[in-house]
Amino acid sequence: MALVVLAAEPRAAITLQEPQMRVLVAEDSQLLLRADADEPLRVRGLGHQERRLKRLKVQLRGGRLHLAGGGVATSLRISSDDPRGIWLGTRRYRGDLRLLVRDGRILAINQLGIETYLSSVVGSEMPSKWPLAALQAQAVAARTYALRQRGSKGDFDVRATVSSQVYKGIESETPSTLEAVATTRSLVLVHGGRLINAVFHSSSGGATEPSGEVWRIQHPYLVSVADHDDHSPVHRWNQRFDALELRRRFQETGGVNQLSVLATSSTGRVRSARIQGPRGSLVLTGRELRQRLGLKSTMVQFSMLQGAGASEGSEPRMEPDRAEPAPQLIGLWRDSVSGLKVSPSPSPAPVQPLRVGSLAPPPTPPPLPELPTSAPARATAPIEAPVLEARGRGFGHGVGMSQWGAHGLALKGADFREILRHYYRGALIRPYRPGDDPSVAASPPSEPVWRS
């Protein structure tokens, strides 16, 4: 009996229109736009006719947009046929710019295709000379984050700052960032058939943080894993704050006599702390304390120094372990590697909370007895105010992909898929599909789902 094998029909290719991103790139009461060269800008919103201008100065007056040289509008759309883009202030942008009035400010929103947007984001978030695998991992994480944010903020999807992910326009595009985006085109991270919250940061300081320790939700793919960032310039750092600086930062307590860590996370990051000063006490979360002191992260220990060990001056000082500066990352908020033949760095010992007590000043010596001479009495030495020392590790919230860790794994031979699987445990890498159907995630197509 002959066995008849029926070949399965190939899945029909689905081509989607490339998703568009709306990026808030500026908000001000006055904006200046100009063409890059002789090709004028196309301006719509001033009546029924499109105007062509090489330079456009817009001011907000009476809740409306006023153009220098004449013209009033409630909103404007500016576009250009010049591939060199549109200048807004000191930066150039591809795509269109839309100007709106909201809450007494002019919002400038850059609308462009997601792949073009990512070519700048990757170069804005990572040094473009880093290994391609690290840049590719950044591209996939940034694409996932951006698509998850679409439609969530009304007039725009994301900001161009660290509050979303950094986007500096055309000047951050390089051949390596273009390659990283092109070779990962349309790829995203999904878990349970949904886009993950692909947050990332600069450097964890040895171990990433579970999402539930920082935010309210513990995602199964955002767990603590060993990092590979020991070569980071912010792997370890030190900052000191003198009494004058502490009084400025903690005015309600009149400074700091004692700082007590009340609770830490599983990796040793400060979750809450009590500040005690001359005027009272104050309890802060780890995030609030980091903001007050301008710390690189909440993985930190504190001690009070007094006397010769205290630094002088009112400004905080950072002392990285590396003598030579390395490229700084603006990490965000933007697990072990499966099958990767890399010797993982051992997990660092968790930072233990350190309770620092108040250092009371020495008692004032009794007055010297009067002597039958004209010699002046001996003056007592001035009491030095205590200095707060913060000794920390890492830069950023510590959740998700560590950018310096991605760099370290790439140097050890990991490809971008292995890097992403390490930091986003259990997530799948596949082309994006609207609706994020789990059945599609289980059998992803091999080709990108949209074309240029």
Short mmCIF file of C-alpha atoms in Angstrom, two decimals:
data_model
loop_
_atom_site.label_atom_id
_atom_site.label_comp_id
_atom_site.label_asym_id
_atom_site.label_seq_id
_atom_site.Cartn_x
_atom_site.Cartn_y
_atom_site.Cartn_z
CA MET A 1 0.00 0.00 0.00
CA ALA A 2 1.49 3.30 -1.05
CA LEU A 3 1.84 6.01 1.54
CA VAL A 4 0.63 9.30 0.26
CA VAL A 5 2.20 12.33 1.94
CA LEU A 6 0.33 15.53 1.49
CA ALA A 7 2.56 18.55 1.66
CA ALA A 8 1.23 21.27 3.87
CA GLU A 9 0.36 24.46 2.09
CA PRO A 10 2.79 27.25 2.86
CA ARG A 11 1.44 30.02 5.02
CA ALA A 12 0.38 33.02 3.03
CA ALA A 13 2.75 35.92 3.40
CA ILE A 14 1.18 38.85 5.15
CA THR A 15 2.51 42.30 4.35
CA LEU A 16 1.51 45.08 6.70
CA GLN A 17 2.02 48.79 6.47
CA GLU A 18 4.96 49.82 8.62
CA PRO A 19 3.69 51.16 11.96
CA GLN A 20 4.04 54.90 12.45
CA MET A 21 5.36 56.44 15.66
CA ARG A 22 4.39 59.80 17.16
CA VAL A 23 7.33 61.12 19.17
CA LEU A 24 7.15 64.23 21.36
CA VAL A 25 10.44 65.95 20.52
CA ALA A 26 9.87 69.44 21.98
CA GLU A 27 7.47 71.49 24.09
CA ASP A 28 7.94 75.23 24.46
CA SER A 29 6.26 78.61 23.99
CA GLN A 30 8.32 79.33 20.87
CA LEU A 31 9.83 77.05 18.21
CA LEU A 32 12.12 77.64 15.25
CA LEU A 33 12.05 75.30 12.25
CA ARG A 34 14.01 75.50 9.00
CA ALA A 35 14.85 73.56 5.89
CA ASP A 36 18.25 71.91 5.64
CA ALA A 37 19.09 73.47 2.27
CA ASP A 38 17.26 75.05 -0.66
CA GLU A 39 14.27 72.69 -0.60
CA PRO A 40 11.50 74.60 1.26
CA LEU A 41 9.32 73.14 3.98
CA ARG A 42 5.69 72.35 3.18
CA VAL A 43 3.40 73.91 5.79
CA ARG A 44 -0.26 72.92 6.10
CA GLY A 45 -2.81 74.38 8.51
CA LEU A 46 -2.77 78.02 7.40
CA GLY A 47 -6.03 78.11 5.49
CA HIS A 48 -6.73 75.89 2.50
CA GLN A 49 -3.47 76.49 0.70
CA GLU A 50 -0.19 74.76 1.45
CA ARG A 51 2.62 77.24 2.04
CA ARG A 52 6.27 76.67 1.23
CA LEU A 53 8.75 78.27 3.62
CA LYS A 54 12.46 77.84 4.22
CA ARG A 55 12.22 79.13 7.77
CA LEU A 56 9.37 79.04 10.27
CA LYS A 57 9.24 80.81 13.64
CA VAL A 58 6.17 79.93 15.69
CA GLN A 59 5.07 81.64 18.91
CA LEU A 60 2.21 80.85 21.27
CA ARG A 61 -0.10 83.79 21.95
CA GLY A 62 -3.65 83.60 23.17
CA GLY A 63 -3.73 79.83 22.87
CA ARG A 64 -2.95 79.91 19.13
CA LEU A 65 0.10 79.49 16.92
CA HIS A 66 1.39 82.78 15.47
CA LEU A 67 3.91 82.71 12.64
CA ALA A 68 6.52 85.41 12.27
CA GLY A 69 5.67 87.19 9.03
CA GLY A 70 1.96 86.52 9.33
CA GLY A 71 -0.41 83.65 9.85
CA VAL A 72 -2.39 82.17 12.75
CA ALA A 73 -3.33 78.52 13.28
CA THR A 74 -4.51 76.08 15.92
CA SER A 75 -2.27 73.31 14.58
CA LEU A 76 0.33 72.89 11.84
CA ARG A 77 1.84 70.02 9.90
CA ILE A 78 5.33 70.53 8.47
CA SER A 79 6.90 68.14 5.98
CA SER A 80 9.82 68.13 3.55
CA ASP A 81 10.85 66.26 0.42
CA ASP A 82 14.50 66.72 1.37
CA PRO A 83 16.01 63.45 2.71
CA ARG A 84 18.17 65.58 5.00
CA GLY A 85 15.11 66.21 7.13
CA ILE A 86 13.67 69.17 9.03
CA TRP A 87 15.63 71.26 11.51
CA LEU A 88 13.88 71.92 14.82
CA GLY A 89 16.18 73.95 17.01
CA THR A 90 19.56 72.22 16.93
CA ARG A 91 18.35 68.79 15.73
CA ARG A 92 17.14 67.32 12.44
CA TYR A 93 14.25 64.92 12.09
CA ARG A 94 12.94 62.69 9.33
CA GLY A 95 9.23 62.33 8.65
CA ASP A 96 6.68 65.05 9.46
CA LEU A 97 6.39 67.44 12.38
CA ARG A 98 3.01 68.34 13.83
CA LEU A 99 2.62 71.39 16.08
CA LEU A 100 -0.24 71.48 18.61
CA VAL A 101 -1.21 73.65 21.57
CA ARG A 102 -1.74 71.82 24.86
CA ASP A 103 -1.80 73.23 28.41
CA GLY A 104 -0.16 76.50 27.45
CA ARG A 105 2.70 74.92 25.48
CA ILE A 106 3.49 74.16 21.86
CA LEU A 107 4.00 70.43 21.37
CA ALA A 108 6.21 69.35 18.46
CA ILE A 109 5.40 65.75 17.51
CA ASN A 110 7.57 63.89 15.00
CA GLN A 111 5.63 61.31 13.00
CA LEU A 112 7.71 58.69 11.15
CA GLY A 113 8.00 54.97 10.47
CA ILE A 114 9.12 52.85 13.38
CA GLU A 115 12.21 51.47 11.62
CA THR A 116 13.46 54.98 10.81
CA TYR A 117 12.75 56.03 14.39
CA LEU A 118 14.72 53.06 15.75
CA SER A 119 17.81 53.84 13.67
CA SER A 120 18.17 56.97 15.80
CA VAL A 121 17.05 55.42 19.09
CA VAL A 122 19.73 52.72 18.94
CA GLY A 123 22.43 55.35 18.35
CA SER A 124 20.98 57.58 21.07
CA GLU A 125 20.86 54.78 23.65
CA MET A 126 24.14 52.96 22.87
CA PRO A 127 27.55 53.95 21.47
CA SER A 128 27.41 53.08 17.78
CA LYS A 129 30.89 51.48 17.92
CA TRP A 130 29.66 48.70 20.21
CA PRO A 131 29.39 45.12 18.85
CA LEU A 132 26.57 44.56 16.36
CA ALA A 133 24.91 41.93 18.59
CA ALA A 134 24.47 44.49 21.39
CA LEU A 135 23.04 47.06 18.97
CA GLN A 136 20.66 44.45 17.53
CA ALA A 137 19.46 43.51 21.02
CA GLN A 138 18.83 47.20 21.71
CA ALA A 139 16.89 47.52 18.45
CA VAL A 140 14.55 44.62 19.27
CA ALA A 141 13.98 45.80 22.85
CA ALA A 142 13.35 49.39 21.72
CA ARG A 143 10.98 48.25 18.94
CA THR A 144 9.00 46.14 21.41
CA TYR A 145 8.80 48.98 23.92
CA ALA A 146 7.71 51.51 21.28
CA LEU A 147 4.98 49.31 19.78
CA ARG A 148 3.62 48.57 23.24
CA GLN A 149 3.33 52.33 23.91
CA ARG A 150 1.45 53.21 20.72
CA GLY A 151 -1.86 54.93 21.40
CA SER A 152 -1.29 55.12 25.14
CA LYS A 153 -0.75 58.89 25.56
CA GLY A 154 -3.30 60.68 23.37
CA ASP A 155 -1.51 63.16 21.11
CA PHE A 156 1.78 61.23 21.05
CA ASP A 157 3.07 57.72 21.73
CA VAL A 158 6.47 58.27 23.35
CA ARG A 159 8.74 61.07 24.45
CA ALA A 160 12.23 61.60 23.06
CA THR A 161 13.79 61.51 26.53
CA VAL A 162 14.73 58.94 29.17
CA SER A 163 11.13 58.98 30.37
CA SER A 164 10.47 56.80 27.29
CA GLN A 165 13.60 56.09 25.26
CA VAL A 166 16.15 58.57 23.98
CA TYR A 167 15.68 59.79 20.39
CA LYS A 168 18.00 62.51 19.03
CA GLY A 169 17.02 62.53 15.38
CA ILE A 170 19.19 62.13 12.29
CA GLU A 171 22.50 62.93 13.98
CA SER A 172 22.35 59.66 15.96
CA GLU A 173 22.00 57.50 12.85
CA THR A 174 25.16 55.65 11.79
CA PRO A 175 25.89 52.74 9.42
CA SER A 176 26.04 50.37 12.41
CA THR A 177 22.69 51.47 13.86
CA LEU A 178 21.07 51.24 10.42
CA GLU A 179 22.45 47.70 10.07
CA ALA A 180 21.24 46.71 13.55
CA VAL A 181 17.71 47.86 12.74
CA ALA A 182 17.63 46.43 9.21
CA THR A 183 18.84 42.97 10.28
CA THR A 184 16.17 42.74 13.01
CA ARG A 185 13.38 44.37 10.99
CA SER A 186 9.92 43.86 12.58
CA LEU A 187 11.26 41.51 15.31
CA VAL A 188 9.73 41.94 18.76
CA LEU A 189 9.65 40.17 22.12
CA VAL A 190 6.42 38.46 23.19
CA HIS A 191 5.35 36.45 26.20
CA GLY A 192 2.00 34.69 26.34
CA GLY A 193 1.22 36.11 22.90
CA ARG A 194 1.61 39.72 24.07
CA LEU A 195 4.31 42.31 23.61
CA ILE A 196 6.43 42.38 26.73
CA ASN A 197 7.31 45.48 28.71
CA ALA A 198 10.86 45.54 27.32
CA VAL A 199 12.40 47.97 29.79
CA PHE A 200 16.16 48.38 29.93
CA HIS A 201 18.78 50.34 31.85
CA SER A 202 22.46 51.24 31.73
CA SER A 203 24.10 48.92 34.27
CA SER A 204 22.69 46.78 37.09
CA GLY A 205 25.82 46.57 39.21
CA GLY A 206 25.98 42.77 39.12
CA ALA A 207 22.38 41.50 39.18
CA THR A 208 19.18 42.77 37.58
CA GLU A 209 16.11 43.54 39.67
CA PRO A 210 12.73 41.74 39.52
CA SER A 211 10.05 44.09 38.19
CA GLY A 212 7.86 43.52 41.25
CA GLU A 213 10.54 45.01 43.51
CA VAL A 214 10.46 48.30 41.58
CA TRP A 215 6.89 48.51 40.29
CA ARG A 216 3.61 46.92 41.34
CA ILE A 217 3.57 44.10 38.78
CA GLN A 218 5.94 41.13 38.76
CA HIS A 219 6.22 40.00 35.14
CA PRO A 220 7.41 36.41 34.66
CA TYR A 221 10.01 37.54 32.12
CA LEU A 222 11.48 40.34 34.28
CA VAL A 223 13.25 38.37 37.01
CA SER A 224 16.64 38.85 38.65
CA VAL A 225 19.55 37.41 36.67
CA ALA A 226 23.32 37.66 36.88
CA ASP A 227 24.61 40.59 34.86
CA HIS A 228 27.77 40.80 32.74
CA ASP A 229 28.51 44.47 33.44
CA ASP A 230 31.59 44.25 35.66
CA HIS A 231 33.52 46.30 33.05
CA SER A 232 31.01 49.15 33.24
CA PRO A 233 32.38 52.55 34.36
CA VAL A 234 29.45 52.77 36.78
CA HIS A 235 29.70 49.20 38.09
CA ARG A 236 30.89 50.77 41.37
CA TRP A 237 30.76 54.42 42.33
CA ASN A 238 31.04 56.73 45.32
CA GLN A 239 29.37 60.03 46.15
CA ARG A 240 29.76 62.30 49.19
CA PHE A 241 27.54 65.09 50.49
CA ASP A 242 28.67 67.63 53.08
CA ALA A 243 26.42 69.27 55.68
CA LEU A 244 25.61 72.29 53.52
CA GLU A 245 24.53 70.09 50.62
CA LEU A 246 22.45 67.85 52.91
CA ARG A 247 20.63 70.87 54.36
CA ARG A 248 19.82 72.00 50.82
CA ARG A 249 18.49 68.58 49.78
CA PHE A 250 16.60 67.84 53.03
CA GLN A 251 15.25 71.22 54.07
CA GLU A 252 12.33 69.76 56.02
CA THR A 253 14.69 67.93 58.40
CA GLY A 254 17.35 70.63 58.45
CA GLY A 255 19.96 68.24 57.07
CA VAL A 256 20.99 64.69 57.97
CA ASN A 257 22.33 63.42 61.28
CA GLN A 258 21.43 59.81 60.61
CA LEU A 259 20.29 57.78 57.60
CA SER A 260 18.79 54.36 58.36
CA VAL A 261 17.94 51.86 55.62
CA LEU A 262 14.62 50.27 56.64
CA ALA A 263 14.12 47.71 53.85
CA THR A 264 15.98 46.34 50.85
CA SER A 265 15.03 44.24 47.84
CA SER A 266 16.20 40.70 47.21
CA THR A 267 19.25 42.04 45.36
CA GLY A 268 20.11 44.62 48.02
CA ARG A 269 18.55 47.75 46.52
CA VAL A 270 17.14 50.25 49.01
CA ARG A 271 13.35 50.11 49.20
CA SER A 272 12.85 52.57 52.07
CA ALA A 273 14.99 54.66 54.40
CA ARG A 274 14.57 57.08 57.31
CA ILE A 275 16.31 60.45 57.38
CA GLN A 276 16.82 62.02 60.81
CA GLY A 277 17.94 65.60 61.14
CA PRO A 278 17.90 68.52 63.61
CA ARG A 279 14.28 69.39 62.75
CA GLY A 280 12.76 65.91 62.62
CA SER A 281 12.66 62.71 60.59
CA LEU A 282 11.45 61.70 57.14
CA VAL A 283 10.78 58.28 55.56
CA LEU A 284 11.42 57.98 51.81
CA THR A 285 11.16 55.19 49.27
CA GLY A 286 14.36 54.10 47.58
CA ARG A 287 13.30 55.88 44.40
CA GLU A 288 12.57 59.11 46.28
CA LEU A 289 15.91 58.92 48.07
CA ARG A 290 17.71 58.39 44.78
CA GLN A 291 16.01 61.46 43.32
CA ARG A 292 16.79 63.60 46.38
CA LEU A 293 20.49 62.75 46.31
CA GLY A 294 20.89 62.36 42.55
CA LEU A 295 22.24 58.83 42.94
CA LYS A 296 23.01 56.56 40.01
CA SER A 297 20.88 53.73 41.45
CA THR A 298 19.30 52.44 44.66
CA MET A 299 21.85 49.63 45.05
CA VAL A 300 23.74 51.65 47.63
CA GLN A 301 25.13 51.64 51.17
CA PHE A 302 25.44 54.70 53.39
CA SER A 303 27.75 55.80 56.17
CA MET A 304 28.42 59.04 58.04
CA LEU A 305 31.98 60.31 58.00
CA GLN A 306 33.42 62.84 60.40
CA GLY A 307 36.84 64.37 60.84
CA ALA A 308 39.73 63.68 58.47
CA GLY A 309 37.74 61.13 56.47
CA ALA A 310 35.13 63.66 55.35
CA SER A 311 35.49 65.45 52.05
CA GLU A 312 35.36 69.20 51.70
CA GLY A 313 33.10 71.27 49.49
CA SER A 314 29.37 71.40 49.00
CA GLU A 315 29.08 69.46 45.73
CA PRO A 316 28.65 65.68 45.54
CA ARG A 317 31.54 63.75 44.03
CA MET A 318 31.38 60.56 41.97
CA GLU A 319 34.40 58.29 41.89
CA PRO A 320 34.05 55.46 39.34
CA ASP A 321 36.39 52.50 39.66
CA ARG A 322 37.77 53.00 36.15
CA ALA A 323 40.44 55.61 35.58
CA GLU A 324 39.56 56.07 31.91
CA PRO A 325 36.05 57.30 31.09
CA ALA A 326 33.88 55.04 28.96
CA PRO A 327 30.81 55.98 26.92
CA GLN A 328 27.92 56.94 29.17
CA LEU A 329 24.53 55.41 28.54
CA ILE A 330 21.20 56.98 29.27
CA GLY A 331 19.54 53.87 30.44
CA LEU A 332 15.80 53.73 31.23
CA TRP A 333 13.59 52.51 32.19
CA ARG A 334 14.00 51.62 28.75
CA ASP A 335 18.15 35.43 32.69
CA SER A 336 20.79 32.77 31.83
CA VAL A 337 21.61 32.41 28.18
CA SER A 338 20.09 29.24 26.77
CA GLY A 339 22.69 27.15 25.00
CA LEU A 340 25.32 29.88 25.19
CA LYS A 341 28.86 28.71 25.76
CA VAL A 342 29.82 31.60 27.98
CA SER A 343 31.13 31.36 31.50
CA PRO A 344 28.67 33.49 33.45
CA SER A 345 30.00 35.97 35.92
CA PRO A 346 29.26 34.88 39.48
CA SER A 347 26.39 36.66 41.11
CA PRO A 348 27.69 39.35 43.43
CA ALA A 349 27.02 39.16 47.12
CA PRO A 350 23.91 41.19 47.88
CA VAL A 351 24.47 44.60 49.31
CA GLN A 352 23.66 44.46 53.01
CA PRO A 353 21.72 47.36 54.47
CA LEU A 354 23.86 49.50 56.71
CA ARG A 355 22.37 51.37 59.61
CA VAL A 356 24.34 54.42 60.44
CA GLY A 357 23.94 55.99 63.81
CA SER A 358 24.17 59.61 64.75
CA LEU A 359 27.66 60.74 65.61
CA ALA A 360 27.27 63.03 68.60
CA PRO A 361 29.79 65.90 68.86
CA PRO A 362 32.38 65.59 71.62
CA PRO A 363 31.47 67.31 74.88
CA THR A 364 32.62 70.89 75.26
CA PRO A 365 35.65 70.99 77.58
CA PRO A 366 35.23 72.92 80.84
CA PRO A 367 36.57 76.49 80.84
CA LEU A 368 40.19 76.92 81.79
CA PRO A 369 40.81 78.37 85.26
CA GLU A 370 41.82 81.98 85.36
CA LEU A 371 45.56 82.36 85.60
CA PRO A 372 47.44 85.32 87.03
CA THR A 373 48.92 86.09 83.60
CA SER A 374 47.86 88.03 80.53
CA ALA A 375 48.06 84.96 78.23
CA PRO A 376 44.79 84.37 76.25
CA ALA A 377 42.69 81.30 76.97
CA ARG A 378 43.25 78.28 74.65
CA ALA A 379 40.55 78.09 71.92
CA THR A 380 38.73 74.78 71.39
CA ALA A 381 39.07 73.09 67.96
CA PRO A 382 35.99 73.53 65.71
CA ILE A 383 33.72 70.49 65.44
CA GLU A 384 33.51 69.18 61.88
CA ALA A 385 30.01 68.47 60.57
CA PRO A 386 29.42 64.88 59.38
CA VAL A 387 29.48 63.99 55.70
CA LEU A 388 27.18 61.39 54.12
CA GLU A 389 28.97 58.86 51.94
CA ALA A 390 27.03 56.77 49.40
CA ARG A 391 28.80 53.72 47.96
CA GLY A 392 26.79 52.20 45.14
CA ARG A 393 26.70 49.98 42.09
CA GLY A 394 25.08 50.31 38.69
CA PHE A 395 23.10 53.04 36.92
CA GLY A 396 19.32 52.98 36.48
CA HIS A 397 16.39 51.05 37.92
CA GLY A 398 18.05 47.69 37.24
CA VAL A 399 15.04 46.00 35.59
CA GLY A 400 15.25 44.22 32.23
CA MET A 401 18.19 44.37 29.87
CA SER A 402 21.41 45.90 31.14
CA GLN A 403 23.02 47.78 28.26
CA TRP A 404 26.53 47.29 29.64
CA GLY A 405 25.66 43.65 30.27
CA ALA A 406 24.55 43.28 26.65
CA HIS A 407 27.89 44.75 25.64
CA GLY A 408 29.70 42.26 27.88
CA LEU A 409 27.80 39.28 26.48
CA ALA A 410 28.41 40.43 22.91
CA LEU A 411 32.15 40.58 23.62
CA LYS A 412 31.94 36.97 24.84
CA GLY A 413 30.37 35.83 21.57
CA ALA A 414 26.62 35.93 22.29
CA ASP A 415 24.30 36.89 19.44
CA PHE A 416 21.37 39.25 19.91
CA ARG A 417 18.85 36.44 20.45
CA GLU A 418 20.95 34.96 23.26
CA ILE A 419 21.36 38.38 24.85
CA LEU A 420 17.61 39.03 24.79
CA ARG A 421 16.75 35.57 26.14
CA HIS A 422 19.16 36.14 29.00
CA TYR A 423 17.52 39.36 30.21
CA TYR A 424 13.88 38.66 29.23
CA ARG A 425 13.42 35.13 30.59
CA GLY A 426 10.97 33.02 28.61
CA ALA A 427 10.19 35.68 25.98
CA LEU A 428 9.89 34.68 22.32
CA ILE A 429 11.47 36.66 19.47
CA ARG A 430 9.24 36.88 16.39
CA PRO A 431 7.95 39.33 13.76
CA TYR A 432 5.30 41.71 15.06
CA ARG A 433 1.62 40.94 14.45
CA PRO A 434 -1.30 43.22 15.32
CA GLY A 435 -3.27 41.62 18.13
CA ASP A 436 -0.32 39.47 19.20
CA ASP A 437 -2.06 36.16 18.48
CA PRO A 438 -0.37 33.39 20.53
CA SER A 439 -0.79 30.93 17.63
CA VAL A 440 1.26 33.20 15.41
CA ALA A 441 3.92 33.47 18.10
CA ALA A 442 4.17 29.67 18.18
CA SER A 443 4.95 29.41 14.44
CA PRO A 444 6.52 32.70 13.35
CA PRO A 445 7.24 33.42 9.69
CA SER A 446 10.85 33.75 8.65
CA GLU A 447 10.41 36.98 6.71
CA PRO A 448 9.66 40.50 7.98
CA VAL A 449 5.97 41.32 7.89
CA TRP A 450 6.32 44.82 6.47
CA ARG A 451 8.41 46.29 3.72
CA SER A 452 9.97 49.69 3.23
#
